[in-house]
PDB file of C-alpha atoms in Angstrom:
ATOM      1  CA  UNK A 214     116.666  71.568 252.483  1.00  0.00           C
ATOM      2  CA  UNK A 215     117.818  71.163 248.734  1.00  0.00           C
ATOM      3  CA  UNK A 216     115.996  68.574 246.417  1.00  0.00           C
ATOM      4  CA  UNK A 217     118.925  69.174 244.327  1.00  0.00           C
ATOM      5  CA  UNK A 218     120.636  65.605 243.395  1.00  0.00           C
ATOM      6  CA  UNK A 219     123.753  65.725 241.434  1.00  0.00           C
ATOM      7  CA  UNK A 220     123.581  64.582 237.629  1.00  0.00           C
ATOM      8  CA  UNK A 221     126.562  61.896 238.442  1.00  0.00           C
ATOM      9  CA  UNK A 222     124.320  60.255 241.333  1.00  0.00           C
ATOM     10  CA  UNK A 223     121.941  58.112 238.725  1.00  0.00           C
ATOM     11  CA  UNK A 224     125.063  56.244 237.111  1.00  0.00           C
ATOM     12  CA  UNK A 225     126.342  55.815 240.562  1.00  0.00           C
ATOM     13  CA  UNK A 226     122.733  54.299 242.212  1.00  0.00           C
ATOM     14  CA  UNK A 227     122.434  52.308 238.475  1.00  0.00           C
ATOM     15  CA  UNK A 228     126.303  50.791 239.266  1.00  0.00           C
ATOM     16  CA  UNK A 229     125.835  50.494 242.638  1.00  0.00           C
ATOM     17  CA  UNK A 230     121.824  48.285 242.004  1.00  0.00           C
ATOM     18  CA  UNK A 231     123.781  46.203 239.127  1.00  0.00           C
ATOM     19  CA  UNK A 232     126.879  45.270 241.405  1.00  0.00           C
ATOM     20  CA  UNK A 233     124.811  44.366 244.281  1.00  0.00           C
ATOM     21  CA  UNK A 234     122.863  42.028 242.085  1.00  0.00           C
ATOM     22  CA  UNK A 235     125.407  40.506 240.806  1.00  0.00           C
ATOM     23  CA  UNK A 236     127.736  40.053 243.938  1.00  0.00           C
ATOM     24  CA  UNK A 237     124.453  38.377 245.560  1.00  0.00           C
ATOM     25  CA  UNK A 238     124.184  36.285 242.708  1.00  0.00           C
ATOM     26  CA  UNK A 239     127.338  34.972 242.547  1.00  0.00           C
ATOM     27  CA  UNK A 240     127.574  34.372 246.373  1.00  0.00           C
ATOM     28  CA  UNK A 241     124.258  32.003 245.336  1.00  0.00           C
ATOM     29  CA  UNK A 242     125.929  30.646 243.074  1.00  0.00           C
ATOM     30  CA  UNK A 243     129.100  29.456 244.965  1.00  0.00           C
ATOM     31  CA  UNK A 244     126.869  27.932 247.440  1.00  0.00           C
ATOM     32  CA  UNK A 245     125.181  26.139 244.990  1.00  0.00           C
ATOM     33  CA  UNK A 246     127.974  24.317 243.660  1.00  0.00           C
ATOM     34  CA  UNK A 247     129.431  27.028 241.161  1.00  0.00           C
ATOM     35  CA  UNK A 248     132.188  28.861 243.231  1.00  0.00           C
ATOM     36  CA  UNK A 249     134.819  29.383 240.282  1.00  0.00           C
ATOM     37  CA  UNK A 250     132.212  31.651 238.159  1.00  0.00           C
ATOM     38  CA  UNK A 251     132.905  34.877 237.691  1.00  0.00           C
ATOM     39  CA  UNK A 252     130.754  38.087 236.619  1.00  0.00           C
ATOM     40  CA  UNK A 253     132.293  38.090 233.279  1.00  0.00           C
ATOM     41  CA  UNK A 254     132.033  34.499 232.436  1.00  0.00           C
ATOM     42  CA  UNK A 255     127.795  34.946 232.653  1.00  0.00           C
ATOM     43  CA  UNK A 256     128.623  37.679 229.663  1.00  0.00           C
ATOM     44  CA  UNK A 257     130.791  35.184 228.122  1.00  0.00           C
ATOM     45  CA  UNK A 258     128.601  32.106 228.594  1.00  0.00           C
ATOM     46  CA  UNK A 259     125.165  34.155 226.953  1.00  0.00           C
ATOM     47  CA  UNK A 260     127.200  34.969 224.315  1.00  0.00           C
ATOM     48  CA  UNK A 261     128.022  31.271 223.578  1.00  0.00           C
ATOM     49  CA  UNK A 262     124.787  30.558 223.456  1.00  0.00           C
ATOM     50  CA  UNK A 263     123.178  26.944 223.336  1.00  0.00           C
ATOM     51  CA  UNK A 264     124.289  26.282 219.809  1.00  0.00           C
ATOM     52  CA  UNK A 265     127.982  27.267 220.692  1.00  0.00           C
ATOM     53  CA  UNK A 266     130.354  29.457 218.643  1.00  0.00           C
ATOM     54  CA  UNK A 267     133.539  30.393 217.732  1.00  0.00           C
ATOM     55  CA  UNK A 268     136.499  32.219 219.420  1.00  0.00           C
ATOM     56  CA  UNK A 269     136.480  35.018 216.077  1.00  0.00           C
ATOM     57  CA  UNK A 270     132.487  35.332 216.697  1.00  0.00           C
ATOM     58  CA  UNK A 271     132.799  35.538 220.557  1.00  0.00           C
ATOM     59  CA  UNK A 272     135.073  37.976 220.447  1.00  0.00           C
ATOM     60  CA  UNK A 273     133.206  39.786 217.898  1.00  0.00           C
ATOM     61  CA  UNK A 274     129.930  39.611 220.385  1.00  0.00           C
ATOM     62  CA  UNK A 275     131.187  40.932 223.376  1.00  0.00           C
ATOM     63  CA  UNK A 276     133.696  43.323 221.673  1.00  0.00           C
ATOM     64  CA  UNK A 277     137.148  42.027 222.666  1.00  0.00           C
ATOM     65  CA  UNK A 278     139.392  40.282 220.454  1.00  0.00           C
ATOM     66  CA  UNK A 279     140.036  37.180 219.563  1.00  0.00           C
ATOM     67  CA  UNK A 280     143.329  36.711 221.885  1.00  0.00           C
ATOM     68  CA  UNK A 281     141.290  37.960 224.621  1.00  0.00           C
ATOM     69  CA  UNK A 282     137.905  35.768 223.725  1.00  0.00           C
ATOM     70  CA  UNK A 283     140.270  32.696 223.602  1.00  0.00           C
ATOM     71  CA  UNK A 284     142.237  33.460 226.794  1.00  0.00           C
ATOM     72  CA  UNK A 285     138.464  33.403 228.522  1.00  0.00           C
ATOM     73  CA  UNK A 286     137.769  30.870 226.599  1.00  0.00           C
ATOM     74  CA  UNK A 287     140.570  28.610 228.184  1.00  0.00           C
ATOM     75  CA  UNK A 288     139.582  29.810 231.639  1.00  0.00           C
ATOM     76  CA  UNK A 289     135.806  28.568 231.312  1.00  0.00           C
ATOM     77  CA  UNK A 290     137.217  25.172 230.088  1.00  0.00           C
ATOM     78  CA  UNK A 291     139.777  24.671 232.462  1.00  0.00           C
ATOM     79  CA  UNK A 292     136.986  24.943 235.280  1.00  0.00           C
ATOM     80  CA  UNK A 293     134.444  22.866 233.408  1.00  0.00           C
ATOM     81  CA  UNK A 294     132.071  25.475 231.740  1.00  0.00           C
ATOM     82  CA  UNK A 295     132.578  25.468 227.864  1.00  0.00           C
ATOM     83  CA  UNK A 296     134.239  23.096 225.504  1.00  0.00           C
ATOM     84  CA  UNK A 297     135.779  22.961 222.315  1.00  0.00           C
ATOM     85  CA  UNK A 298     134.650  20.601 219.310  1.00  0.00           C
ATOM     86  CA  UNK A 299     135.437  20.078 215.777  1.00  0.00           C
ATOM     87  CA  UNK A 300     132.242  21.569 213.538  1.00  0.00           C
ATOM     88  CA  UNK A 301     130.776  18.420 212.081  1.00  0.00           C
ATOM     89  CA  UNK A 302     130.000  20.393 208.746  1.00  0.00           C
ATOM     90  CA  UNK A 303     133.945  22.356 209.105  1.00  0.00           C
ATOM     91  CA  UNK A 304     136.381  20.050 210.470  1.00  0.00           C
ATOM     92  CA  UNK A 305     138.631  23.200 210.202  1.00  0.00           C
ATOM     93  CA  UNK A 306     136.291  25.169 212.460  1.00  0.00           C
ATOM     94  CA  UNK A 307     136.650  24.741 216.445  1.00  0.00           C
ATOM     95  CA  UNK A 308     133.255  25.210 218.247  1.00  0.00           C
ATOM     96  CA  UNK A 309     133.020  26.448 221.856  1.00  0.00           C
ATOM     97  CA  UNK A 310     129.811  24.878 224.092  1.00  0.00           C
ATOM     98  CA  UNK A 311     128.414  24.934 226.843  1.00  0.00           C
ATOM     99  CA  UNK A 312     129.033  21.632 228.715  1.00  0.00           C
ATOM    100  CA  UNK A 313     125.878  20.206 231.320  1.00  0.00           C
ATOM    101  CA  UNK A 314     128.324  22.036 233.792  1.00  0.00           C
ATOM    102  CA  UNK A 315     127.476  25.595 231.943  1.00  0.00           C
ATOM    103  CA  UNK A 316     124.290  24.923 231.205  1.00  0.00           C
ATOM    104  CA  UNK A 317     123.251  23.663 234.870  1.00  0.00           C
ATOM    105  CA  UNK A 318     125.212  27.657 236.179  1.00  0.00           C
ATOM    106  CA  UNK A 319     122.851  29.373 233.386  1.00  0.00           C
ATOM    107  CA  UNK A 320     119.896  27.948 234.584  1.00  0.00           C
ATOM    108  CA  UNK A 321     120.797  28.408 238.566  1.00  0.00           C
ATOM    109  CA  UNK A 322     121.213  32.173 237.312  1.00  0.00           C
ATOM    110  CA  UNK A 323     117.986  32.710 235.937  1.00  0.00           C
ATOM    111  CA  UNK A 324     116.341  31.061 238.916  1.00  0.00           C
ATOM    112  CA  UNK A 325     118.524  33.280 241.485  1.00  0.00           C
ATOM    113  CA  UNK A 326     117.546  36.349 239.202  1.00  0.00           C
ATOM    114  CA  UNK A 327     114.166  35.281 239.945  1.00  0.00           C
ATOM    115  CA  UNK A 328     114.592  35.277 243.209  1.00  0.00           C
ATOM    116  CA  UNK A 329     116.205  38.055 244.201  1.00  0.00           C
ATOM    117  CA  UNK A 330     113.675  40.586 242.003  1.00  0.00           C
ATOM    118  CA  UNK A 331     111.325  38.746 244.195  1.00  0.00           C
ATOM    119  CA  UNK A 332     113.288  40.141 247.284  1.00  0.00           C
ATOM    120  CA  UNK A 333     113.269  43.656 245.418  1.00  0.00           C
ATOM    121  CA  UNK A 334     109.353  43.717 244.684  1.00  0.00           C
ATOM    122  CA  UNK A 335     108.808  42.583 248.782  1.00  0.00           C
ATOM    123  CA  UNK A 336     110.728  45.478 249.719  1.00  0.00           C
ATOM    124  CA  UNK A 337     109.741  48.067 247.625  1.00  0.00           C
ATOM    125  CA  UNK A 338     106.301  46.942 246.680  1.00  0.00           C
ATOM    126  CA  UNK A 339     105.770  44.737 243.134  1.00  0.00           C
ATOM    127  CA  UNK A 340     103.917  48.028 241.372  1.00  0.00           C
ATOM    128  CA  UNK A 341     106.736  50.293 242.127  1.00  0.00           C
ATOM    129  CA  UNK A 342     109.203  47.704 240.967  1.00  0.00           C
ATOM    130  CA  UNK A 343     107.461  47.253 238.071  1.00  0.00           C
ATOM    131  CA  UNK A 344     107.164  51.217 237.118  1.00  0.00           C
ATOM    132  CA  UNK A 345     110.999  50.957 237.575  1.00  0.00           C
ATOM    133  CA  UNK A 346     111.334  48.449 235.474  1.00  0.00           C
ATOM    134  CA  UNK A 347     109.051  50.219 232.498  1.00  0.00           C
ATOM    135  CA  UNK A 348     111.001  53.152 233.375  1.00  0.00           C
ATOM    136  CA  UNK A 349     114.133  51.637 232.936  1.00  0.00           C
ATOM    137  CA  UNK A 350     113.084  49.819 229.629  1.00  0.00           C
ATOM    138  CA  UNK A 351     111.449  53.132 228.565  1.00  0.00           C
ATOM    139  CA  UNK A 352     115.095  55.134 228.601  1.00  0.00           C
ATOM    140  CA  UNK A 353     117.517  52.184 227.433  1.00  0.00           C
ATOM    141  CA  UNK A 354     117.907  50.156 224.550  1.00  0.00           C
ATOM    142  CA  UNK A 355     114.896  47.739 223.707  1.00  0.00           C
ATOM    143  CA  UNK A 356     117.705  44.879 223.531  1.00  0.00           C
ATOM    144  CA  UNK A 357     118.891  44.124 227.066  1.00  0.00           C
ATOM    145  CA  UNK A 358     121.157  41.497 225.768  1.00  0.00           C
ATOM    146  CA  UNK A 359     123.966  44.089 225.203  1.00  0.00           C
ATOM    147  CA  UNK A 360     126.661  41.279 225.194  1.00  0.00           C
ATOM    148  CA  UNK A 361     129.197  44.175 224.625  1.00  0.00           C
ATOM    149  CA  UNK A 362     129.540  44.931 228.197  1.00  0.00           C
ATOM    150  CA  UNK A 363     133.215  43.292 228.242  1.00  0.00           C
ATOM    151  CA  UNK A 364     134.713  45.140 225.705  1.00  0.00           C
ATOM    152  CA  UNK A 365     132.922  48.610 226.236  1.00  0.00           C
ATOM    153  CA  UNK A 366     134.541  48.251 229.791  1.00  0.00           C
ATOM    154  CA  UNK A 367     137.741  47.467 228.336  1.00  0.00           C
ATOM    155  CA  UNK A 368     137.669  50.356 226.153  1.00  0.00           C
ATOM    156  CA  UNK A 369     137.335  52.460 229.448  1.00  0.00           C
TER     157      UNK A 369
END
């Protein structure tokens, strides 16, 4: 029997780990009152941020432009996510927030996250998830918070 494992298999498992993750969150999420969020808008809405932005420095953080920030942009608003205001200090500049809506998803997130690496550590044990973990850290970016994601696939 071979130990050999193909070079393309790592990507694959990484994928595979980061869509299951996410699917599972967002099938929490629906059930817990958020059914119209989407994968991408959790990208979108981390951008944004809790002081908000705007549509030319979204797009600029998650590497899109700004036709394709603003189209997402009207998509988050038009199911209650994000909206826009006037800049108090710029009543030229239009600021996209988070509304209690978006902020009440974000925090849901984190606390499914939670949950569900607590699912990970009972199956595979909490040391070996956490030498994964330091692993992982170890041969990626210190700076998870790669809000990119959206336009690097886009560029695929």
């Amino acid at each position: 029997m071979s130990s050999y494992v193909p070079g393309f298999e790592l990507p694959l498992r990484l994928l595979l780990a980061f869509r299951l993750l996410i699917d599972e969150l967002h099938a929490e999420l629906g059930r817990q009152g958020h059914p119209d969020i989407r994968p991408m808008h959790g990208f979108v809405m981390q951008a944004i941020g809790p002081d908000g932005t705007t549509a030319v420095e979204l797009g600029r953080t998650l590497g899109v432009s700004k036709q394709a920030a603003g189209k997402t942009i009207e998509t988050l608003e038009r199911v209650g996510y994000v909206e826009r205001t006037t800049d108090p200090q710029d009543t030229r500049r239009k600021v996209v927030r988070l509304t209690p809506y978006g902020m009440d998803a974000l925090d849901r997130s984190a606390r499914i996250f939670d949950a569900l690496r607590a699912r990970w550590a009972a199956e595979l044990g909490e040391d070996r998830l956490r030498e994964l973990e330091s692993d992982l850290r170890r041969m990626t970016p210190g700076n998870p918070w790669r809000l990119d994601t959206p336009g690097w696939f886009g560029n695929l």
